[in-house]
């Protein structure tokens, strides 16, 4: 049998130059430059662990370099729980090859066989107490070479840091209030900008009286380019006052009508669509004894980051430097180049951390705002921070979904057929992926680009609206169909998990309903329909940890949910304990997760905890509200999120598998937790709520419908 030739990891194959990943500095440090970015998920710590392991240096020597288009490898976008899979694998291989190159050089200098040399904290030593170091050899060993497939990374048993909970390298700055977030950064000579946008959805600026704005003390410039208008001032207060004054002189066109928010399913199912049959499985089956037909919905969801989006930009002649918390610096640069009609090489986009990001929020939009306003400042940098109202009205939302499942059952209520149909906007309209830009201001300038209609990533990348729609369970037949809307009255793009949350909620809710019809324990029912032993293991682990199932108590309910993220990523099972006397309160969430090799177990737990808490907020509270003309949920009062006093106890068990390549954990918990809470509500109240969020009104409506 022919053994296939080894291949480079995907990110390393795309960025093979070793020096773009690893550099040794004269101060005894190692600069590691991944293309993925820190957005609160702890990725810089896990990647530092991987690099330190493969290079045999102390982790305190590792300096993690922020992603920049000026020097970093182009790893696309930080999304989809792919940082460990893509950047981690690339970095592990690159560092292994760098170590190999230095051992070869040390062998030549010391006259010792490389196989007899060892590395300890960057010092290379051999028999006879001969020694050198990475830093002594740095001038002799060029890393300006492309990676090859010849290097072999360490086995799991020889790694000192991977698999251990190393303290996060980004936390000290945040604890001691050292400027790390873009919101806290102040460049020399910094000015402040604000952009004027309409209250009515889709309205266009048709006239503007600038007189009142120009009278505001501290104003530096009023900027207008077609329907794009904004101000630059010497302080934030002046910028706020100026944009408010500018708004009083604005005349807007009529906007575009918005859907009926109380009939989103009807709206989604009535629009022109592009239809895709995602997957089919066929088998000979008897005519069903009955068919259950159920519809599940989720609303548009806002990112709800605590701090609004922010960016800085500075022009130098025909070149511009942008500081941003975008998840994809190269992709943003590509869109900026289109809008500015300048070569991409004239644009440097540098990442800085932002205070929360869960997909495609307004980070990229505000970057273009800053670039356009900075044109008017004669080379001084401009900082633009959106308001809470801007963030909740104009940033992309997670797409609303309507999901219908038909389950054919035989006389024993066993499943014989399954049809899963989705109606949704696409779940991706990120920058840098099309011939037209996806940035908000690009639709407002004098020669505007059309608003990009969101699409779905291909199935090989996990899909979009169809993510996790194909059952992991062993069912005899199924047909999975996705209808992507070709209209987009509400701006939609990537939100954490894309369509997985809605699909797992639907699948796991109906499975629970069928188990109840059979009088079968829902965990036993799931285990009986699974062949994947890793899937079974996380369900069993969660059940054992939660002591499933406690004796029934009035006002208390328990539910289970399970999924493997994208059907190829992390496995996660969740058990929810809820209290349902007045409002629904989630008291406890018990989760088990399998990410293969957990590089930093504490980091994995943090991600699962964070995802579980965010999912709880989505399930119980979050819903973008609008009337027929405008978004109305533009404040925390109108768009409530989970409060600290409402956060459940979250208990996480990791099934550590160091022999299996690691995958990400950031989006694994949302679907299972959503389903577990919904199923716990039924266990507690005897009511199936199929429309998110699960509020008191929704429970009453579901109870009335069932009676």
Steps between C-alpha positions, in 0.01 A plus 500: 500500500633844409542728798380852413767767512479718812329835453549832670218627723261720305608835645869415466454388139339837428775689691807274479776754585628401845614852584142624476412275796813493719782747576770496768590836649828606659336536841453126541140507385306321229252700294207288385280656235180310422235626261215427742399766750409518865132582546472385859521127430852460642652397170828687553563291810429165335717591200779612733482161671529320167799711393678465835451122493641451151792740550582382855499849648334639810164654415606831658743541208214490249386837371173473311486756217166654404383418149584763240488500123850651509662179623270224625401185312163533329273254681179652375251559778493393865167321509327165506701365798786438257794680662646195672430278200655738249746729677591248769586225253694741278695641791575157645647385169685828434662501844597134465677582175667807650629287788631244250685769304667635812602152614663444161690829532602420859624159388727664244632760746556258790610200299237282670243278329167684508336190644715541814401863556224616733322833538413645841343846510668588172845376604630223275743263674674169440758257637806659656301798626513671162225751447359780292154654470236613256608858554871432440412326176227743388728686257618173344166328460279665242128444538432663165419156362173330424387226732535143382308193599812336645472626859319293758332660798539350845274222612242591763699321773803726442316832520555687823232769473223374272231341710569724800314808621754777446402847621374713212762740371249777427339514844757705700461805275122478534506454877741787558328731247794530264379612156443188294159566350470725199248710692776600744773581247594865438733580210691830500285782363186284509173648377151357547238429239130413487284398205141605435259218418122486454243395756286341228628177351630541147451878486747700287645843572365743239584841651721631780524841665843514667470846658410393854769232510769741384418729792587232759821589690778251435374394157782419258305392191163401360546216251250410233530251216159449340277350769791453741531784749698544818700736715852518641570691820776546757313304767225243540256745657548743212456222246175389669368855506596559138338185364184577698491847347567354157206265542262791548596628156456166322220407261446131433310303240232251592639170621435139412217310673602248763329164564231438756712400800212295641486282187863449407432145387233624262736765365790257455283244325348757263821646354681409177762240582784293363441136590770245575455133588767467765497125554287192439494147632272240349381159613201277448246575773139415564224754489511702824234459763514874559704807408589770748538843342655769718623853432774670703612860474770726628497881463766734372763525774739789567863449593441703814868571568534700821726758330393637161721459194803726469783567252780745427643609166786725390594612149856564382478629143321230301560235766278426797556309826196351673475365855201269546348216699389335176521121496662504156762770438582383147134469404428849630799633306359346181169684541671826591707474182183467292328798663809722498605388150856457623741206492474275802871557563419864579285389793623355831234347723617419852301310758433618852275323746142614539262453788300205373432367152283202404512497123463772238412802708569865409880485548559506124235767436646742753845451347379638166325784687834593659685479168252730322498756781879495535533621141403848623758539780827567319665188633377503860353169627125472555326275749138406433287323757143409421224582747292229665212607274719464189622159611152362566344656189758482221739212575424166333273265696493124524241379249149404601405141420187295444557125512243234422564136582277214394566171679336179376428253779399135489243338727756485785589867454841414360635745244483376141543827310624853562461818294668818623430828313650841576397852396756763587715780373851389429732510798807668352558839341852558627743732324761387252313214340338661198562747220288753689566618857285392794558818704212726602651831388569349157121504445480869597779676304443699182559200274343241727530124489186289551440341837644152487237227535633253753594154378586171669848353536546170315420175676872413507547802729210403721220667305295800609123478545542123458773467764425197717177432309611150396424271796793329668250234603461180305161551335384285206425782254524873487485799268654830612399808300608861540320802353725809501315829472594723207369809680647653816296782658681444829878493463620148585837331516705266716406464867660240724406144382321630188203267443614234747314642798165496320548159342616326817211659691255360245652151470550446872155634587326260264710206614392572857138514389529163327673348803211623714250341259682172546527541877877463462767685694631774266863413568444132437313592182793705372760239589298236316509709182872581507786296358778750572660394830641847567146636471374240745785576739416871538131424558584237761753731666253787526229268630733351762625842612146637528375183675233455229216487573411640840166428661226720355439816703224755445625808324829339395577354158794324338586468133779372279650619173785366286689589182836469332572850376487507118472118527883497481617712793462485877251267664286655772213377716309724739253436779298796626323536832239775490252652739166593351281647769466858377749570222735233370830504686788273405653385826771261383661385177712186495706443187745246367724585205748315280731725296762231437822629653407783736806726472397715797225323698415813698466689171266231366289520816489880471374476144234243584389702803482819294310330220257342746427834668459680167265227378295538818466870424396426141243243612336703775530861391657604172295615203556787259182707504370719220186663371432533128749786458786474750690287751352575841731292724786752500560515877566244774146565623351398166757227434556338841778250552563264790598682819776382732234419761335266247811308395461127571760281665696340215688174558721367219674166456766459230558161344870537423624317190864609448546254216236675285561830316343792691192693388347822629254531787360851458174409326442144620268574793236729347283244322504236774428757774213653300342158453563394859323808637204456264467135596527589869214746458282216370612275785406771747179641351381242248510764225705482179624845402626491143558872448802674653541680731312301762318778683192496720287616206637221279427240769142624540450499122640148467282375785189653340589345165544157657174513696 
